[in-house]
């Protein structure tokens, strides 16, 4: 009896092992299938960083290179001026850091202001690094390249805090800004005050969403010019356009002209 009982237990153990192995095989097969689907839904990761030096050294950009590499002579020209930079994830790196560097070199106080961080709904399946609560992501022509810390959020600022506001471009940044109610209210109020609003590249579409372009002359990146016309603006094909308290430019290569126009307006 003992031998038979031992054989029966052994058989049961063997059957259990077989069942477990089969279940594991099914689990592995399911995991392999899911992985194969995920591989078809995603694209290979590749980061290609474009050094700023490559932009400055490109043929035709000699004036842009000279703008950054010629030392600023009057370090107090904009002393006492306060400038807000409205930016969100996806801003064009040189269009934010370039003017910020220049205005600070001239003695201005410059604050980087971002929309208040609001995580996307869980069902969207998005993940953000912890630093996204205090930093915004830079891009170079749609290529994510780094993060910078912002100073304040759009719900914390008032018109009286600043003498000017400028908005960098980047294809994603304006889309993130133009749906933020605090950003749009600030722009409308700032425009009503007559203080300077400057926007470069894709950024003028934020002004279109704020509904302040009717009857204004301006410019912008080529593929948004139709949006600016539809918003009631008159679009000019120029590196920089100044119309009253509004300054606009088209492209990263216009950063020098854009920055000098802002400087001139604030000095005047």
PDB file of C-alpha atoms in Angstrom:
ATOM      1  CA  UNK A   1       0.000   0.000   0.000  1.00  0.00           C
ATOM      2  CA  UNK A   2       2.796   2.338   0.947  1.00  0.00           C
ATOM      3  CA  UNK A   3       4.467   1.839  -2.407  1.00  0.00           C
ATOM      4  CA  UNK A   4       1.238   2.429  -4.288  1.00  0.00           C
ATOM      5  CA  UNK A   5       0.577   5.569  -2.249  1.00  0.00           C
ATOM      6  CA  UNK A   6       4.060   6.831  -2.949  1.00  0.00           C
ATOM      7  CA  UNK A   7       3.586   6.180  -6.671  1.00  0.00           C
ATOM      8  CA  UNK A   8       0.248   7.988  -6.625  1.00  0.00           C
ATOM      9  CA  UNK A   9       1.768  11.052  -4.933  1.00  0.00           C
ATOM     10  CA  UNK A  10       4.661  10.974  -7.358  1.00  0.00           C
ATOM     11  CA  UNK A  11       2.226  10.811 -10.280  1.00  0.00           C
ATOM     12  CA  UNK A  12       0.243  13.748  -8.922  1.00  0.00           C
ATOM     13  CA  UNK A  13       3.417  15.755  -8.440  1.00  0.00           C
ATOM     14  CA  UNK A  14       4.465  14.915 -11.966  1.00  0.00           C
ATOM     15  CA  UNK A  15       1.094  15.934 -13.388  1.00  0.00           C
ATOM     16  CA  UNK A  16       1.246  19.173 -11.423  1.00  0.00           C
ATOM     17  CA  UNK A  17       4.708  19.908 -12.778  1.00  0.00           C
ATOM     18  CA  UNK A  18       3.504  19.244 -16.320  1.00  0.00           C
ATOM     19  CA  UNK A  19       0.498  21.534 -15.779  1.00  0.00           C
ATOM     20  CA  UNK A  20       2.736  24.247 -14.351  1.00  0.00           C
ATOM     21  CA  UNK A  21       5.117  23.918 -17.287  1.00  0.00           C
ATOM     22  CA  UNK A  22       2.249  24.159 -19.742  1.00  0.00           C
ATOM     23  CA  UNK A  23       0.885  27.219 -17.964  1.00  0.00           C
ATOM     24  CA  UNK A  24       4.344  28.784 -18.011  1.00  0.00           C
ATOM     25  CA  UNK A  25       4.651  28.055 -21.720  1.00  0.00           C
ATOM     26  CA  UNK A  26       1.303  29.762 -22.343  1.00  0.00           C
ATOM     27  CA  UNK A  27       2.384  32.706 -20.226  1.00  0.00           C
ATOM     28  CA  UNK A  28       5.666  32.959 -22.118  1.00  0.00           C
ATOM     29  CA  UNK A  29       3.854  32.714 -25.446  1.00  0.00           C
ATOM     30  CA  UNK A  30       1.461  35.483 -24.384  1.00  0.00           C
ATOM     31  CA  UNK A  31       4.372  37.658 -23.257  1.00  0.00           C
ATOM     32  CA  UNK A  32       6.222  37.023 -26.545  1.00  0.00           C
ATOM     33  CA  UNK A  33       3.104  37.965 -28.498  1.00  0.00           C
ATOM     34  CA  UNK A  34       2.585  41.162 -26.497  1.00  0.00           C
ATOM     35  CA  UNK A  35       6.237  42.091 -26.980  1.00  0.00           C
ATOM     36  CA  UNK A  36       5.964  41.546 -30.728  1.00  0.00           C
ATOM     37  CA  UNK A  37       2.910  43.836 -30.838  1.00  0.00           C
ATOM     38  CA  UNK A  38       4.676  46.503 -28.756  1.00  0.00           C
ATOM     39  CA  UNK A  39       7.646  46.398 -31.123  1.00  0.00           C
ATOM     40  CA  UNK A  40       5.284  47.130 -34.004  1.00  0.00           C
ATOM     41  CA  UNK A  41       3.631  50.012 -32.145  1.00  0.00           C
ATOM     42  CA  UNK A  42       6.872  51.764 -31.186  1.00  0.00           C
ATOM     43  CA  UNK A  43       9.757  53.224 -33.150  1.00  0.00           C
ATOM     44  CA  UNK A  44      13.488  52.754 -32.483  1.00  0.00           C
ATOM     45  CA  UNK A  45      14.961  55.334 -30.112  1.00  0.00           C
ATOM     46  CA  UNK A  46      17.726  57.530 -31.509  1.00  0.00           C
ATOM     47  CA  UNK A  47      18.937  60.830 -30.070  1.00  0.00           C
ATOM     48  CA  UNK A  48      20.788  63.127 -32.461  1.00  0.00           C
ATOM     49  CA  UNK A  49      21.894  66.286 -30.689  1.00  0.00           C
ATOM     50  CA  UNK A  50      22.565  69.343 -32.815  1.00  0.00           C
ATOM     51  CA  UNK A  51      25.237  71.432 -31.081  1.00  0.00           C
ATOM     52  CA  UNK A  52      24.458  75.156 -31.055  1.00  0.00           C
ATOM     53  CA  UNK A  53      27.880  75.657 -32.604  1.00  0.00           C
ATOM     54  CA  UNK A  54      26.642  73.857 -35.724  1.00  0.00           C
ATOM     55  CA  UNK A  55      23.868  76.426 -36.137  1.00  0.00           C
ATOM     56  CA  UNK A  56      26.195  79.369 -35.535  1.00  0.00           C
ATOM     57  CA  UNK A  57      28.843  78.018 -37.928  1.00  0.00           C
ATOM     58  CA  UNK A  58      26.422  77.184 -40.747  1.00  0.00           C
ATOM     59  CA  UNK A  59      27.003  79.114 -44.011  1.00  0.00           C
ATOM     60  CA  UNK A  60      24.851  82.239 -44.119  1.00  0.00           C
ATOM     61  CA  UNK A  61      24.644  82.577 -40.328  1.00  0.00           C
ATOM     62  CA  UNK A  62      27.733  84.749 -39.896  1.00  0.00           C
ATOM     63  CA  UNK A  63      25.683  87.619 -38.463  1.00  0.00           C
ATOM     64  CA  UNK A  64      24.032  85.293 -35.943  1.00  0.00           C
ATOM     65  CA  UNK A  65      27.438  84.001 -34.882  1.00  0.00           C
ATOM     66  CA  UNK A  66      28.761  87.534 -34.486  1.00  0.00           C
ATOM     67  CA  UNK A  67      25.737  88.483 -32.377  1.00  0.00           C
ATOM     68  CA  UNK A  68      26.574  85.871 -29.743  1.00  0.00           C
ATOM     69  CA  UNK A  69      30.370  86.068 -29.903  1.00  0.00           C
ATOM     70  CA  UNK A  70      30.729  89.854 -29.829  1.00  0.00           C
ATOM     71  CA  UNK A  71      30.966  90.886 -26.155  1.00  0.00           C
ATOM     72  CA  UNK A  72      28.133  93.112 -24.913  1.00  0.00           C
ATOM     73  CA  UNK A  73      29.568  96.568 -24.176  1.00  0.00           C
ATOM     74  CA  UNK A  74      26.838  98.162 -22.052  1.00  0.00           C
ATOM     75  CA  UNK A  75      26.009  95.708 -19.281  1.00  0.00           C
ATOM     76  CA  UNK A  76      23.486  98.056 -17.671  1.00  0.00           C
ATOM     77  CA  UNK A  77      21.479  99.130 -20.733  1.00  0.00           C
ATOM     78  CA  UNK A  78      18.394  97.207 -19.585  1.00  0.00           C
ATOM     79  CA  UNK A  79      19.052  97.458 -15.860  1.00  0.00           C
ATOM     80  CA  UNK A  80      15.737  97.732 -14.004  1.00  0.00           C
ATOM     81  CA  UNK A  81      13.766  96.151 -16.857  1.00  0.00           C
ATOM     82  CA  UNK A  82      11.831  92.993 -16.017  1.00  0.00           C
ATOM     83  CA  UNK A  83      11.080  90.448 -18.730  1.00  0.00           C
ATOM     84  CA  UNK A  84       8.912  87.329 -18.517  1.00  0.00           C
ATOM     85  CA  UNK A  85       9.551  84.386 -20.846  1.00  0.00           C
ATOM     86  CA  UNK A  86       6.407  82.313 -21.359  1.00  0.00           C
ATOM     87  CA  UNK A  87       7.423  78.765 -22.262  1.00  0.00           C
ATOM     88  CA  UNK A  88       6.346  75.150 -21.891  1.00  0.00           C
ATOM     89  CA  UNK A  89       7.607  71.716 -22.914  1.00  0.00           C
ATOM     90  CA  UNK A  90       8.825  71.693 -26.507  1.00  0.00           C
ATOM     91  CA  UNK A  91      10.358  75.171 -26.730  1.00  0.00           C
ATOM     92  CA  UNK A  92      13.041  75.770 -29.374  1.00  0.00           C
ATOM     93  CA  UNK A  93      16.274  75.852 -27.382  1.00  0.00           C
ATOM     94  CA  UNK A  94      18.113  78.730 -29.097  1.00  0.00           C
ATOM     95  CA  UNK A  95      14.944  80.851 -29.273  1.00  0.00           C
ATOM     96  CA  UNK A  96      14.665  80.847 -25.477  1.00  0.00           C
ATOM     97  CA  UNK A  97      18.246  80.618 -24.249  1.00  0.00           C
ATOM     98  CA  UNK A  98      19.603  83.027 -26.878  1.00  0.00           C
ATOM     99  CA  UNK A  99      17.436  86.060 -26.018  1.00  0.00           C
ATOM    100  CA  UNK A 100      17.536  85.209 -22.298  1.00  0.00           C
ATOM    101  CA  UNK A 101      21.343  85.277 -22.384  1.00  0.00           C
ATOM    102  CA  UNK A 102      21.363  88.573 -24.291  1.00  0.00           C
ATOM    103  CA  UNK A 103      18.827  90.386 -22.105  1.00  0.00           C
ATOM    104  CA  UNK A 104      20.628  89.275 -18.948  1.00  0.00           C
ATOM    105  CA  UNK A 105      23.930  90.430 -20.432  1.00  0.00           C
ATOM    106  CA  UNK A 106      22.275  93.848 -20.843  1.00  0.00           C
ATOM    107  CA  UNK A 107      21.287  93.864 -17.177  1.00  0.00           C
ATOM    108  CA  UNK A 108      17.614  92.910 -17.372  1.00  0.00           C
ATOM    109  CA  UNK A 109      15.865  90.662 -14.871  1.00  0.00           C
ATOM    110  CA  UNK A 110      14.478  87.693 -16.808  1.00  0.00           C
ATOM    111  CA  UNK A 111      12.070  85.140 -15.347  1.00  0.00           C
ATOM    112  CA  UNK A 112      11.128  81.921 -17.130  1.00  0.00           C
ATOM    113  CA  UNK A 113       7.417  81.330 -16.589  1.00  0.00           C
ATOM    114  CA  UNK A 114       5.686  78.030 -17.353  1.00  0.00           C
ATOM    115  CA  UNK A 115       2.093  76.816 -17.091  1.00  0.00           C
ATOM    116  CA  UNK A 116       1.239  75.205 -13.794  1.00  0.00           C
ATOM    117  CA  UNK A 117       2.081  71.481 -13.980  1.00  0.00           C
ATOM    118  CA  UNK A 118      -1.028  69.371 -14.471  1.00  0.00           C
ATOM    119  CA  UNK A 119      -0.433  65.636 -15.071  1.00  0.00           C
ATOM    120  CA  UNK A 120      -2.250  64.077 -18.004  1.00  0.00           C
ATOM    121  CA  UNK A 121      -5.192  61.742 -17.247  1.00  0.00           C
ATOM    122  CA  UNK A 122      -3.968  58.266 -16.284  1.00  0.00           C
ATOM    123  CA  UNK A 123      -5.743  56.638 -19.221  1.00  0.00           C
ATOM    124  CA  UNK A 124      -3.473  58.542 -21.626  1.00  0.00           C
ATOM    125  CA  UNK A 125      -0.643  56.241 -20.547  1.00  0.00           C
ATOM    126  CA  UNK A 126       1.910  59.074 -20.356  1.00  0.00           C
ATOM    127  CA  UNK A 127       4.884  59.139 -18.017  1.00  0.00           C
ATOM    128  CA  UNK A 128       6.741  62.250 -16.895  1.00  0.00           C
ATOM    129  CA  UNK A 129      10.019  62.509 -14.991  1.00  0.00           C
ATOM    130  CA  UNK A 130       9.778  64.043 -11.534  1.00  0.00           C
ATOM    131  CA  UNK A 131      11.684  67.076 -12.817  1.00  0.00           C
ATOM    132  CA  UNK A 132       8.748  67.939 -15.119  1.00  0.00           C
ATOM    133  CA  UNK A 133       7.178  69.626 -12.083  1.00  0.00           C
ATOM    134  CA  UNK A 134       9.980  72.207 -11.960  1.00  0.00           C
ATOM    135  CA  UNK A 135      11.561  72.084 -15.449  1.00  0.00           C
ATOM    136  CA  UNK A 136      10.479  72.371 -19.100  1.00  0.00           C
ATOM    137  CA  UNK A 137      11.850  70.388 -22.021  1.00  0.00           C
ATOM    138  CA  UNK A 138      13.922  71.964 -24.804  1.00  0.00           C
ATOM    139  CA  UNK A 139      13.909  70.816 -28.427  1.00  0.00           C
ATOM    140  CA  UNK A 140      16.025  71.447 -31.507  1.00  0.00           C
ATOM    141  CA  UNK A 141      13.828  71.165 -34.599  1.00  0.00           C
ATOM    142  CA  UNK A 142      11.510  68.545 -32.982  1.00  0.00           C
ATOM    143  CA  UNK A 143      14.402  66.697 -31.305  1.00  0.00           C
ATOM    144  CA  UNK A 144      14.224  66.713 -27.463  1.00  0.00           C
ATOM    145  CA  UNK A 145      17.612  67.780 -26.113  1.00  0.00           C
ATOM    146  CA  UNK A 146      17.411  68.877 -22.473  1.00  0.00           C
ATOM    147  CA  UNK A 147      15.549  70.527 -19.599  1.00  0.00           C
ATOM    148  CA  UNK A 148      15.713  73.956 -17.956  1.00  0.00           C
ATOM    149  CA  UNK A 149      14.284  75.064 -14.623  1.00  0.00           C
ATOM    150  CA  UNK A 150      11.516  77.662 -14.650  1.00  0.00           C
ATOM    151  CA  UNK A 151      11.205  80.434 -12.073  1.00  0.00           C
ATOM    152  CA  UNK A 152       7.458  80.934 -11.734  1.00  0.00           C
ATOM    153  CA  UNK A 153       4.163  79.549 -13.011  1.00  0.00           C
ATOM    154  CA  UNK A 154       1.630  81.443 -15.103  1.00  0.00           C
ATOM    155  CA  UNK A 155      -0.945  81.506 -12.312  1.00  0.00           C
ATOM    156  CA  UNK A 156       1.540  83.373 -10.067  1.00  0.00           C
ATOM    157  CA  UNK A 157       2.354  86.393 -12.253  1.00  0.00           C
ATOM    158  CA  UNK A 158       0.708  89.797 -12.762  1.00  0.00           C
ATOM    159  CA  UNK A 159       1.009  92.416 -15.497  1.00  0.00           C
ATOM    160  CA  UNK A 160       2.545  94.846 -13.016  1.00  0.00           C
ATOM    161  CA  UNK A 161       5.450  92.431 -12.448  1.00  0.00           C
ATOM    162  CA  UNK A 162       7.010  92.922 -15.899  1.00  0.00           C
ATOM    163  CA  UNK A 163       7.893  95.475 -18.578  1.00  0.00           C
ATOM    164  CA  UNK A 164       7.859  92.941 -21.419  1.00  0.00           C
ATOM    165  CA  UNK A 165       6.978  89.350 -22.206  1.00  0.00           C
ATOM    166  CA  UNK A 166       8.436  87.174 -24.928  1.00  0.00           C
ATOM    167  CA  UNK A 167       7.448  83.736 -26.183  1.00  0.00           C
ATOM    168  CA  UNK A 168       9.950  81.404 -27.869  1.00  0.00           C
ATOM    169  CA  UNK A 169       8.857  79.069 -30.620  1.00  0.00           C
ATOM    170  CA  UNK A 170       9.192  75.344 -31.058  1.00  0.00           C
ATOM    171  CA  UNK A 171       6.358  73.413 -32.652  1.00  0.00           C
ATOM    172  CA  UNK A 172       5.109  71.893 -29.369  1.00  0.00           C
ATOM    173  CA  UNK A 173       5.633  74.793 -26.991  1.00  0.00           C
ATOM    174  CA  UNK A 174       2.932  77.077 -28.470  1.00  0.00           C
ATOM    175  CA  UNK A 175       0.403  74.240 -28.491  1.00  0.00           C
ATOM    176  CA  UNK A 176       1.058  73.676 -24.798  1.00  0.00           C
ATOM    177  CA  UNK A 177       0.737  77.398 -24.059  1.00  0.00           C
ATOM    178  CA  UNK A 178      -2.303  78.246 -26.161  1.00  0.00           C
ATOM    179  CA  UNK A 179      -4.622  75.949 -24.232  1.00  0.00           C
ATOM    180  CA  UNK A 180      -3.603  77.294 -20.808  1.00  0.00           C
ATOM    181  CA  UNK A 181      -6.195  79.753 -19.453  1.00  0.00           C
ATOM    182  CA  UNK A 182      -3.686  81.521 -17.181  1.00  0.00           C
ATOM    183  CA  UNK A 183      -1.300  82.132 -20.093  1.00  0.00           C
ATOM    184  CA  UNK A 184      -4.023  83.481 -22.383  1.00  0.00           C
ATOM    185  CA  UNK A 185      -5.469  85.782 -19.716  1.00  0.00           C
ATOM    186  CA  UNK A 186      -2.017  87.154 -18.937  1.00  0.00           C
ATOM    187  CA  UNK A 187      -1.352  87.881 -22.632  1.00  0.00           C
ATOM    188  CA  UNK A 188      -4.700  89.646 -23.078  1.00  0.00           C
ATOM    189  CA  UNK A 189      -4.148  91.760 -19.968  1.00  0.00           C
ATOM    190  CA  UNK A 190      -0.552  92.506 -20.955  1.00  0.00           C
ATOM    191  CA  UNK A 191      -1.645  93.614 -24.407  1.00  0.00           C
ATOM    192  CA  UNK A 192      -4.315  95.868 -22.929  1.00  0.00           C
ATOM    193  CA  UNK A 193      -1.623  97.531 -20.814  1.00  0.00           C
ATOM    194  CA  UNK A 194       0.346  98.524 -23.931  1.00  0.00           C
ATOM    195  CA  UNK A 195       3.489  96.784 -22.698  1.00  0.00           C
ATOM    196  CA  UNK A 196       5.718  94.845 -25.094  1.00  0.00           C
ATOM    197  CA  UNK A 197       4.747  91.369 -26.303  1.00  0.00           C
ATOM    198  CA  UNK A 198       7.354  89.584 -28.445  1.00  0.00           C
ATOM    199  CA  UNK A 199       6.983  86.201 -30.141  1.00  0.00           C
ATOM    200  CA  UNK A 200       9.228  84.249 -32.494  1.00  0.00           C
ATOM    201  CA  UNK A 201       8.802  81.328 -34.900  1.00  0.00           C
ATOM    202  CA  UNK A 202       5.664  79.263 -34.010  1.00  0.00           C
ATOM    203  CA  UNK A 203       4.898  81.401 -30.947  1.00  0.00           C
ATOM    204  CA  UNK A 204       2.579  83.951 -32.644  1.00  0.00           C
ATOM    205  CA  UNK A 205      -0.158  81.278 -32.757  1.00  0.00           C
ATOM    206  CA  UNK A 206      -0.431  81.756 -28.982  1.00  0.00           C
ATOM    207  CA  UNK A 207      -1.305  85.390 -29.681  1.00  0.00           C
ATOM    208  CA  UNK A 208      -3.890  84.187 -32.184  1.00  0.00           C
ATOM    209  CA  UNK A 209      -5.496  82.062 -29.464  1.00  0.00           C
ATOM    210  CA  UNK A 210      -5.454  85.098 -27.171  1.00  0.00           C
ATOM    211  CA  UNK A 211      -7.340  86.951 -29.949  1.00  0.00           C
ATOM    212  CA  UNK A 212      -5.068  90.000 -30.084  1.00  0.00           C
ATOM    213  CA  UNK A 213      -3.996  89.913 -33.750  1.00  0.00           C
ATOM    214  CA  UNK A 214      -6.893  91.588 -35.545  1.00  0.00           C
ATOM    215  CA  UNK A 215      -5.536  94.454 -37.642  1.00  0.00           C
ATOM    216  CA  UNK A 216      -1.928  93.863 -36.542  1.00  0.00           C
ATOM    217  CA  UNK A 217       1.140  93.515 -38.759  1.00  0.00           C
ATOM    218  CA  UNK A 218       3.362  90.582 -37.863  1.00  0.00           C
ATOM    219  CA  UNK A 219       5.363  87.612 -39.091  1.00  0.00           C
ATOM    220  CA  UNK A 220       5.971  84.026 -38.007  1.00  0.00           C
ATOM    221  CA  UNK A 221       7.213  80.632 -39.080  1.00  0.00           C
ATOM    222  CA  UNK A 222       6.143  79.895 -42.641  1.00  0.00           C
ATOM    223  CA  UNK A 223       3.703  77.065 -41.944  1.00  0.00           C
ATOM    224  CA  UNK A 224       1.713  79.097 -39.377  1.00  0.00           C
ATOM    225  CA  UNK A 225       1.360  82.233 -41.480  1.00  0.00           C
ATOM    226  CA  UNK A 226      -2.053  81.147 -42.739  1.00  0.00           C
ATOM    227  CA  UNK A 227      -3.199  80.826 -39.108  1.00  0.00           C
ATOM    228  CA  UNK A 228      -2.018  84.359 -38.403  1.00  0.00           C
ATOM    229  CA  UNK A 229      -3.950  85.651 -41.424  1.00  0.00           C
ATOM    230  CA  UNK A 230      -7.050  83.754 -40.313  1.00  0.00           C
ATOM    231  CA  UNK A 231      -6.696  85.432 -36.900  1.00  0.00           C
ATOM    232  CA  UNK A 232      -6.975  88.843 -38.589  1.00  0.00           C
ATOM    233  CA  UNK A 233      -3.294  89.723 -38.898  1.00  0.00           C
ATOM    234  CA  UNK A 234      -1.377  91.081 -41.889  1.00  0.00           C
ATOM    235  CA  UNK A 235       1.659  88.845 -42.408  1.00  0.00           C
ATOM    236  CA  UNK A 236       4.903  90.317 -43.704  1.00  0.00           C
ATOM    237  CA  UNK A 237       7.853  88.269 -44.977  1.00  0.00           C
ATOM    238  CA  UNK A 238      10.556  89.944 -42.880  1.00  0.00           C
ATOM    239  CA  UNK A 239      13.059  88.756 -40.233  1.00  0.00           C
ATOM    240  CA  UNK A 240      11.362  90.949 -37.629  1.00  0.00           C
ATOM    241  CA  UNK A 241       8.186  93.041 -37.609  1.00  0.00           C
ATOM    242  CA  UNK A 242       7.373  95.705 -35.025  1.00  0.00           C
ATOM    243  CA  UNK A 243       3.800  96.976 -34.800  1.00  0.00           C
ATOM    244  CA  UNK A 244       3.133  99.093 -31.743  1.00  0.00           C
ATOM    245  CA  UNK A 245       3.683  96.904 -28.685  1.00  0.00           C
ATOM    246  CA  UNK A 246       4.025  93.732 -30.791  1.00  0.00           C
ATOM    247  CA  UNK A 247       7.340  92.300 -32.075  1.00  0.00           C
ATOM    248  CA  UNK A 248       7.449  89.067 -34.078  1.00  0.00           C
ATOM    249  CA  UNK A 249      10.049  87.014 -35.961  1.00  0.00           C
ATOM    250  CA  UNK A 250      10.085  83.924 -38.158  1.00  0.00           C
ATOM    251  CA  UNK A 251      12.836  81.452 -37.324  1.00  0.00           C
ATOM    252  CA  UNK A 252      15.855  80.582 -35.121  1.00  0.00           C
ATOM    253  CA  UNK A 253      18.118  82.327 -37.628  1.00  0.00           C
ATOM    254  CA  UNK A 254      16.259  85.574 -36.805  1.00  0.00           C
ATOM    255  CA  UNK A 255      17.133  85.442 -33.088  1.00  0.00           C
ATOM    256  CA  UNK A 256      19.668  88.274 -33.336  1.00  0.00           C
ATOM    257  CA  UNK A 257      17.279  90.654 -35.137  1.00  0.00           C
ATOM    258  CA  UNK A 258      14.495  89.657 -32.748  1.00  0.00           C
ATOM    259  CA  UNK A 259      16.589  90.277 -29.627  1.00  0.00           C
ATOM    260  CA  UNK A 260      17.849  93.643 -30.851  1.00  0.00           C
ATOM    261  CA  UNK A 261      14.297  94.742 -31.691  1.00  0.00           C
ATOM    262  CA  UNK A 262      13.186  93.923 -28.143  1.00  0.00           C
ATOM    263  CA  UNK A 263      16.217  95.781 -26.773  1.00  0.00           C
ATOM    264  CA  UNK A 264      15.450  98.846 -28.929  1.00  0.00           C
ATOM    265  CA  UNK A 265      11.790  98.889 -27.865  1.00  0.00           C
ATOM    266  CA  UNK A 266      12.631  98.680 -24.158  1.00  0.00           C
ATOM    267  CA  UNK A 267      15.314 101.359 -24.366  1.00  0.00           C
ATOM    268  CA  UNK A 268      12.984 103.693 -26.269  1.00  0.00           C
TER     269      UNK A 268
END
